[in-house]
CSV table of C-alpha atoms in Angstrom, one decimal:
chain,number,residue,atom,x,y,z
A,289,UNK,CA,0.0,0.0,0.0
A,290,UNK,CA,1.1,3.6,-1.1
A,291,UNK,CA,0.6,5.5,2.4
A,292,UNK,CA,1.5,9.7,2.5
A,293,UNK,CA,5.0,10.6,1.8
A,294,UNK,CA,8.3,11.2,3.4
A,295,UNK,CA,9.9,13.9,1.9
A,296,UNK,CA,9.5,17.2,0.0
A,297,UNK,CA,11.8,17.7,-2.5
A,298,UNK,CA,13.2,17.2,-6.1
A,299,UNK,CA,12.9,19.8,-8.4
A,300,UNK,CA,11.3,19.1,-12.4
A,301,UNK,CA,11.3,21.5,-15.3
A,302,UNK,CA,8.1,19.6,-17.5
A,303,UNK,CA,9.4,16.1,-16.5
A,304,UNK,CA,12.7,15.9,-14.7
A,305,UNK,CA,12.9,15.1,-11.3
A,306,UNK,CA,16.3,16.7,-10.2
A,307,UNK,CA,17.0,20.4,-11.0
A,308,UNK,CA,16.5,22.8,-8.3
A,309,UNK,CA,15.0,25.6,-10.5
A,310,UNK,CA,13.0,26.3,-13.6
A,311,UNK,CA,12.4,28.4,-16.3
A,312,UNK,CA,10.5,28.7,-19.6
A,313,UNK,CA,10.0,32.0,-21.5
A,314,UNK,CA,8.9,34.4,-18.5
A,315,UNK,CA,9.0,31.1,-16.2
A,316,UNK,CA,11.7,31.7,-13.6
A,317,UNK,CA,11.2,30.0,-10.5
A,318,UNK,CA,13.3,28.1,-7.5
A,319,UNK,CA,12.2,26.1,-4.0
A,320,UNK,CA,14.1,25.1,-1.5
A,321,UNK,CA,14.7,23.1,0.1
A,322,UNK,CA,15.1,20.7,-2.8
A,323,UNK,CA,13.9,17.5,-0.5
A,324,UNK,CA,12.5,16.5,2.6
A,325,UNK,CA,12.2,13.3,4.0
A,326,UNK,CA,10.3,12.9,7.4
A,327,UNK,CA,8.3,10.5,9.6
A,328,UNK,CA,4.8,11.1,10.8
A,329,UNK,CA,2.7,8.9,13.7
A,330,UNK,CA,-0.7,7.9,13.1
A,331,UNK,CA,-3.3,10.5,13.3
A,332,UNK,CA,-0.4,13.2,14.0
A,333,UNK,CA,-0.8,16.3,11.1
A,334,UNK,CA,2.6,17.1,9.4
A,335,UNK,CA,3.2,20.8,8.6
A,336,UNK,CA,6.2,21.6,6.6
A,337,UNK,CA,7.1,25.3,4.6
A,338,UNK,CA,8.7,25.4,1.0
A,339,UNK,CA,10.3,28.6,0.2
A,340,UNK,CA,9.4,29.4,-3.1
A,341,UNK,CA,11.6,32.1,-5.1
A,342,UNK,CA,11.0,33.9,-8.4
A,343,UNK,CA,14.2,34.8,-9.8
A,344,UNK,CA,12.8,36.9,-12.9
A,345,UNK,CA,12.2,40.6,-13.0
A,346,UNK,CA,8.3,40.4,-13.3
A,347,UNK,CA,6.0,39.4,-11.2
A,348,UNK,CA,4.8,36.1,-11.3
A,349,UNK,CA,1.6,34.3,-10.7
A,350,UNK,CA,2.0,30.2,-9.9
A,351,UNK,CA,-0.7,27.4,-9.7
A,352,UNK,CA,-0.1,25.0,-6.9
A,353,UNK,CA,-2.0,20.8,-7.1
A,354,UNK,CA,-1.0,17.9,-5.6
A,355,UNK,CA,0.0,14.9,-7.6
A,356,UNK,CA,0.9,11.2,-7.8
A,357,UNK,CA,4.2,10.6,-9.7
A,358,UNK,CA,6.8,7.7,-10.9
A,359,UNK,CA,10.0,7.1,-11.6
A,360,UNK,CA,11.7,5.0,-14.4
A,361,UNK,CA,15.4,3.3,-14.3
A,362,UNK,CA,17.0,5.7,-16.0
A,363,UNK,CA,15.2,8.3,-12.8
A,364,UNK,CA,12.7,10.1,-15.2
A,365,UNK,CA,10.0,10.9,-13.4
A,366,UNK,CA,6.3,11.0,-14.6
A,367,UNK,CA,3.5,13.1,-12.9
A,368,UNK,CA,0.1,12.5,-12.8
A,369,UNK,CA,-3.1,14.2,-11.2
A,370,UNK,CA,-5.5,11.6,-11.4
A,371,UNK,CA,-5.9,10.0,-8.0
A,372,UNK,CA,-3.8,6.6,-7.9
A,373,UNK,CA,-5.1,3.8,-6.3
A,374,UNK,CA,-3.7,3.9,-2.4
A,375,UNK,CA,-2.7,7.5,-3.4
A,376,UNK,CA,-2.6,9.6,0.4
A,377,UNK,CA,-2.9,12.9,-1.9
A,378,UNK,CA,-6.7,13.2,0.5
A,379,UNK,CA,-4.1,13.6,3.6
A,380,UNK,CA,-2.9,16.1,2.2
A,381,UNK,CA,-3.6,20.5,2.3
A,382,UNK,CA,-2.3,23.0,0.7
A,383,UNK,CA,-2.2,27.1,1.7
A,384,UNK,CA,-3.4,27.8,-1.8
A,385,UNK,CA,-4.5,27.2,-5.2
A,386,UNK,CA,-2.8,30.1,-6.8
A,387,UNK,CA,-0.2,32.6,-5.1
A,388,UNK,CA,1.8,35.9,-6.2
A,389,UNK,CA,5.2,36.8,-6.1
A,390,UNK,CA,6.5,40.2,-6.6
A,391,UNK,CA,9.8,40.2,-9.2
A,392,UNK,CA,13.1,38.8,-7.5
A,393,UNK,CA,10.9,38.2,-4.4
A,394,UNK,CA,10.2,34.8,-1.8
A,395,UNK,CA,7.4,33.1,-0.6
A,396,UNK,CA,7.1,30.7,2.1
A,397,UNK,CA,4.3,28.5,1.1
A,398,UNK,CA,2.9,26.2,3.7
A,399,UNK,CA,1.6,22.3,3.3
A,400,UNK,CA,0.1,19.3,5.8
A,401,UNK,CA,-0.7,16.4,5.8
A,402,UNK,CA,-3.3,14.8,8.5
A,403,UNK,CA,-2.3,11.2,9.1
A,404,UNK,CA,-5.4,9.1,9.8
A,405,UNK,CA,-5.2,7.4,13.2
A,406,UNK,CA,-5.5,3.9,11.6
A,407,UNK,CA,-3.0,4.4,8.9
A,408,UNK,CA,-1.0,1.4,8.7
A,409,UNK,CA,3.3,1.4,9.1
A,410,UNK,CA,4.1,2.7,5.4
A,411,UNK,CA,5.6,5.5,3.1
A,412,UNK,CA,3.1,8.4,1.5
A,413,UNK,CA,4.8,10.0,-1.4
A,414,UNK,CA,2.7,12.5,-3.6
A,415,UNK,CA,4.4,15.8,-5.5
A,416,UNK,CA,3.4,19.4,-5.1
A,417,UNK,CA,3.4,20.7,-8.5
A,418,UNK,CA,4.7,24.5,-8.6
A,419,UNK,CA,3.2,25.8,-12.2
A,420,UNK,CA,3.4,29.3,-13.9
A,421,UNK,CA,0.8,30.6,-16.3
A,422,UNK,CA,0.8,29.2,-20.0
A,423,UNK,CA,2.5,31.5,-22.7
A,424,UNK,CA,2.6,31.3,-26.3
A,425,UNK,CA,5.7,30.5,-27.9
A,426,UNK,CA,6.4,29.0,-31.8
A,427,UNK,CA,6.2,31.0,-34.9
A,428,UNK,CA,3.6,29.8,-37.4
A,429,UNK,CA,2.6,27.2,-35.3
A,430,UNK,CA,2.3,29.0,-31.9
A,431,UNK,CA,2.1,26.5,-28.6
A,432,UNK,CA,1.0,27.4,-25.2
A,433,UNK,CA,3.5,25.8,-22.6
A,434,UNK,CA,4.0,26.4,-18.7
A,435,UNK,CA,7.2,25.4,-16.7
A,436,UNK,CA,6.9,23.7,-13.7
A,437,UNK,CA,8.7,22.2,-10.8
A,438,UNK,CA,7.6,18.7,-9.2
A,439,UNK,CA,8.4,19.1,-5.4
A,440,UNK,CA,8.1,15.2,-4.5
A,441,UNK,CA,6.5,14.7,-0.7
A,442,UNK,CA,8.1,11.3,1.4
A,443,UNK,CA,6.2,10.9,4.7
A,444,UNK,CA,7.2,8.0,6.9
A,445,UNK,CA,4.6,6.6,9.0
A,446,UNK,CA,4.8,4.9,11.6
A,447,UNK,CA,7.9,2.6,12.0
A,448,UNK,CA,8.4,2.3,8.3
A,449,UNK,CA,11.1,1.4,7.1
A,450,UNK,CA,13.7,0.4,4.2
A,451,UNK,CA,14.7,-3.5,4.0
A,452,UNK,CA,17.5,-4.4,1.4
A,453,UNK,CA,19.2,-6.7,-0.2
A,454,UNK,CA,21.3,-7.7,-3.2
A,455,UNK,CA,19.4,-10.0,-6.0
A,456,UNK,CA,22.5,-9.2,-8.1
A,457,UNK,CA,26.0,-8.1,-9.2
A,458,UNK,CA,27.0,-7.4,-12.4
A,459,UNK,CA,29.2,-4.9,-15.0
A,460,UNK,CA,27.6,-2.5,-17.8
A,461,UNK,CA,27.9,0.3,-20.1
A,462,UNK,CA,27.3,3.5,-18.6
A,463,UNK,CA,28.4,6.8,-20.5
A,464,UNK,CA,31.2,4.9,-22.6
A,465,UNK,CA,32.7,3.2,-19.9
A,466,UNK,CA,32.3,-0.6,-17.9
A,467,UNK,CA,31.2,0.2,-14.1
A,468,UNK,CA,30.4,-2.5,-11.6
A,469,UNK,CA,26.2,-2.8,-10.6
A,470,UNK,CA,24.0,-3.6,-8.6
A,471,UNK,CA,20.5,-4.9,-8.4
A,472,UNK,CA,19.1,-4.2,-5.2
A,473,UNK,CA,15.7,-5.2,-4.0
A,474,UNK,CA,13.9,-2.6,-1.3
A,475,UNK,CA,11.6,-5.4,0.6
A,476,UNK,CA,10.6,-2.9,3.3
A,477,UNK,CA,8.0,-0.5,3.4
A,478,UNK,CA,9.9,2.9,2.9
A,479,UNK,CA,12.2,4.3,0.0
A,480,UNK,CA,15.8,4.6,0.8
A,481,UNK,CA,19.0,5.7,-0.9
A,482,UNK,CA,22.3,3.7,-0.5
A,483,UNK,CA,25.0,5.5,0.4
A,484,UNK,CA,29.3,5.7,1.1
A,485,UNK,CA,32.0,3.9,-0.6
A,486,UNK,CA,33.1,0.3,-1.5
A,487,UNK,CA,36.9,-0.7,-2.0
A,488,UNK,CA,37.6,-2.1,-4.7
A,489,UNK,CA,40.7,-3.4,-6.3
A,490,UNK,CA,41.1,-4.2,-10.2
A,491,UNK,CA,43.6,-6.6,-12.2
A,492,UNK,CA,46.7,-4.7,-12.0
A,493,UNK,CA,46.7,-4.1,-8.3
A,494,UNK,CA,45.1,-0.2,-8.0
A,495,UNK,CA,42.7,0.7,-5.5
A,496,UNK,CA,39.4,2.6,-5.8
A,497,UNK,CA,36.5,3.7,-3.9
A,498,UNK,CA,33.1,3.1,-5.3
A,499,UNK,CA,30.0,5.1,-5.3
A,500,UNK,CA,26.8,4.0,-5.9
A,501,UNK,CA,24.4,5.8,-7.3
A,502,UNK,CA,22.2,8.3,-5.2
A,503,UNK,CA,19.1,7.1,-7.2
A,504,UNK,CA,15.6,6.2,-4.4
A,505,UNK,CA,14.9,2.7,-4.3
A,506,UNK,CA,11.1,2.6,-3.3
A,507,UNK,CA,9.5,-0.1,-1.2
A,508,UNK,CA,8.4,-3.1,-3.5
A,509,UNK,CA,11.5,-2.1,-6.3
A,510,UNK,CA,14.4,-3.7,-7.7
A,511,UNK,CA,17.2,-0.9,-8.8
A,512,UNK,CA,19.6,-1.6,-10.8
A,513,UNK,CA,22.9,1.2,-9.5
A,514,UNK,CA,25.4,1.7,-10.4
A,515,UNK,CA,29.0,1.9,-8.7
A,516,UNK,CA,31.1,4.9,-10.2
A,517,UNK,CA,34.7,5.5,-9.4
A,518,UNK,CA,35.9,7.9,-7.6
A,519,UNK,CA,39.3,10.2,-8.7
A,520,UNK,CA,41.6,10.9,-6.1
A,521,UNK,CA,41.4,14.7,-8.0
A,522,UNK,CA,38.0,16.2,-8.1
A,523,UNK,CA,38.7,17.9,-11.9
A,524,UNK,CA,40.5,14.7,-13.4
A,525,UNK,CA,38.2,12.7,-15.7
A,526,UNK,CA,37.0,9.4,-13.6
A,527,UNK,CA,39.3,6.4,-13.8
A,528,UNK,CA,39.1,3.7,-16.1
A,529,UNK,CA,38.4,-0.2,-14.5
A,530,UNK,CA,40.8,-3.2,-15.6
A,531,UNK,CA,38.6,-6.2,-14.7
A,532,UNK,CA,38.4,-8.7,-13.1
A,533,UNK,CA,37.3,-6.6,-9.9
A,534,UNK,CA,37.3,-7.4,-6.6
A,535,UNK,CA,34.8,-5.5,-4.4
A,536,UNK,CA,35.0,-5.6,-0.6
A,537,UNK,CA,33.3,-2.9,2.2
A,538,UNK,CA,29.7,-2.3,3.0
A,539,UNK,CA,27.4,0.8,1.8
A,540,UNK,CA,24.7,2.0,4.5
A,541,UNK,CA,20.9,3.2,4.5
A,542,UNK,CA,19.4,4.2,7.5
A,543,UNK,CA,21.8,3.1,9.9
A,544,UNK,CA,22.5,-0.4,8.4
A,545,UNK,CA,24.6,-2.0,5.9
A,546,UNK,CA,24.7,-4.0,3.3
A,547,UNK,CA,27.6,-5.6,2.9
A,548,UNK,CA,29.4,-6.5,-0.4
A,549,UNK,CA,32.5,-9.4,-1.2
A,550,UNK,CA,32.3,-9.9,-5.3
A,551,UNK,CA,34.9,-10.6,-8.0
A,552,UNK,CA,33.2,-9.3,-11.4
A,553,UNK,CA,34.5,-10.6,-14.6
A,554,UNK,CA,33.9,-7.7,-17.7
């Protein structure tokens, strides 16, 4: 079951999930902060502020909804208003439909979300979508568009919680070059991102540290991530991998580890 979320945050210009500000023609906008990620008890109401900016010289008039949103393996993420089945969007309130904001000028804008007092142990995840008005663009074949920015919503409730583990290990072809991976299942009832580094030592002897990537693994998902070297210098292009590998450490999520001994062939 899909139960209210844990966190505001990720920014999306039309579709993307990541950036942390928008803007389309006269559409010039910024939140912050970019993600939250909290926990909620049954029939507790969580109250949370995003700090909405408009960064152009005009003023600026934005449309606020709730919505229900996915996220693909490559971390495109999809938005959707109609009401998904489990969705906790009814949880949730907003301050208001529309609001104004003068040119270069803030606005805190304030959100809840009432937590039934028989909601069961589980993550509620819905986006705030942040809209401006539509403007004509094109020549001869003029287009309305509107930017906007997803701000995605994780509650916690209850003692939910991540459970992973490794289905499998593996190499592939990411941006030109072979990088070790990971298919990790989440079995709990709470998204999660792993995190820190894994040793790893390739045929001729050198040492790396390996970073997995920071993509959310959501309850009932298998993830495929991958594990990106690390340069010792922060400009210097990352290192290439002679295989076979041999991994050996732990990476963490929420105060547990998941620990990792593989030898990958190319």
């Amino acid at each position: 079951m899909r139960l209210p979320s844990r966190s505001l945050a990720a920014l999306c210009l039309l579709a993307s999930l990541w950036p942390t500000a928008a803007a389309a023609q006269g559409f010039s906008a910024l939140v912050s902060p970019p993600r939250f990620e909290d926990r909620a008890a049954p029939g507790s109401v969580y109250r949370n502020v995003v700090e909405i900016t408009n960064v152009g010289a005009r003023a600026a008039r934005y449309t606020l909804k709730t919505a229900d949103w996915s996220i693909d393996g490559n971390g495109a993420v999809a938005f959707d208003t109609a009401l998904a089945p489990g969705s906790c969007r009814p949880w949730v309130g907003l301050e208001a439909a529309q609001i104004d904001v003068a040119g270069n000028g803030k606005r805190r804008y304030r959100f809840e979300v009432a937590v039934p007092k028989d909601a069961p142990a589980g993550e509620c995840r819905f986006a705030i979508l942040l809209e401006g008005e539509p403007e004509t663009v094109g020549g001869a074949l003029a287009l309305p568009v509107s930017g906007r920015i997803g701000i995605i919503v994780y509650l916690a409730v209850g003692d939910a919680a991540a459970q992973l583990r490794v289905v499998d290990t593996g190499t592939a072809q990411i941006d030109g070059r072979r990088v070790p991976v990971l298919r990790v299942r989440n079995e709990g009832n709470a998204h999660t991102r792993l995190e820190g580094l894994v040793d790893a030592v390739d045929a001729g002897g050198r040492r790396y540290g390996l970073q997995p990537s920071s993509l959310p693994i959501l309850p009932g998902e298998t993830r495929t991530l991958a594990l990106t070297p690390q340069a010792d210098d922060a400009d210097a292009a990352a290192p290439t991998l002679a295989y076979p590998l041999q991994l050996k450490g732990a990476l963490e999520w929420d105060r547990q580890k998941l620990p990792l001994d593989q030898r990958l062939a190319p």
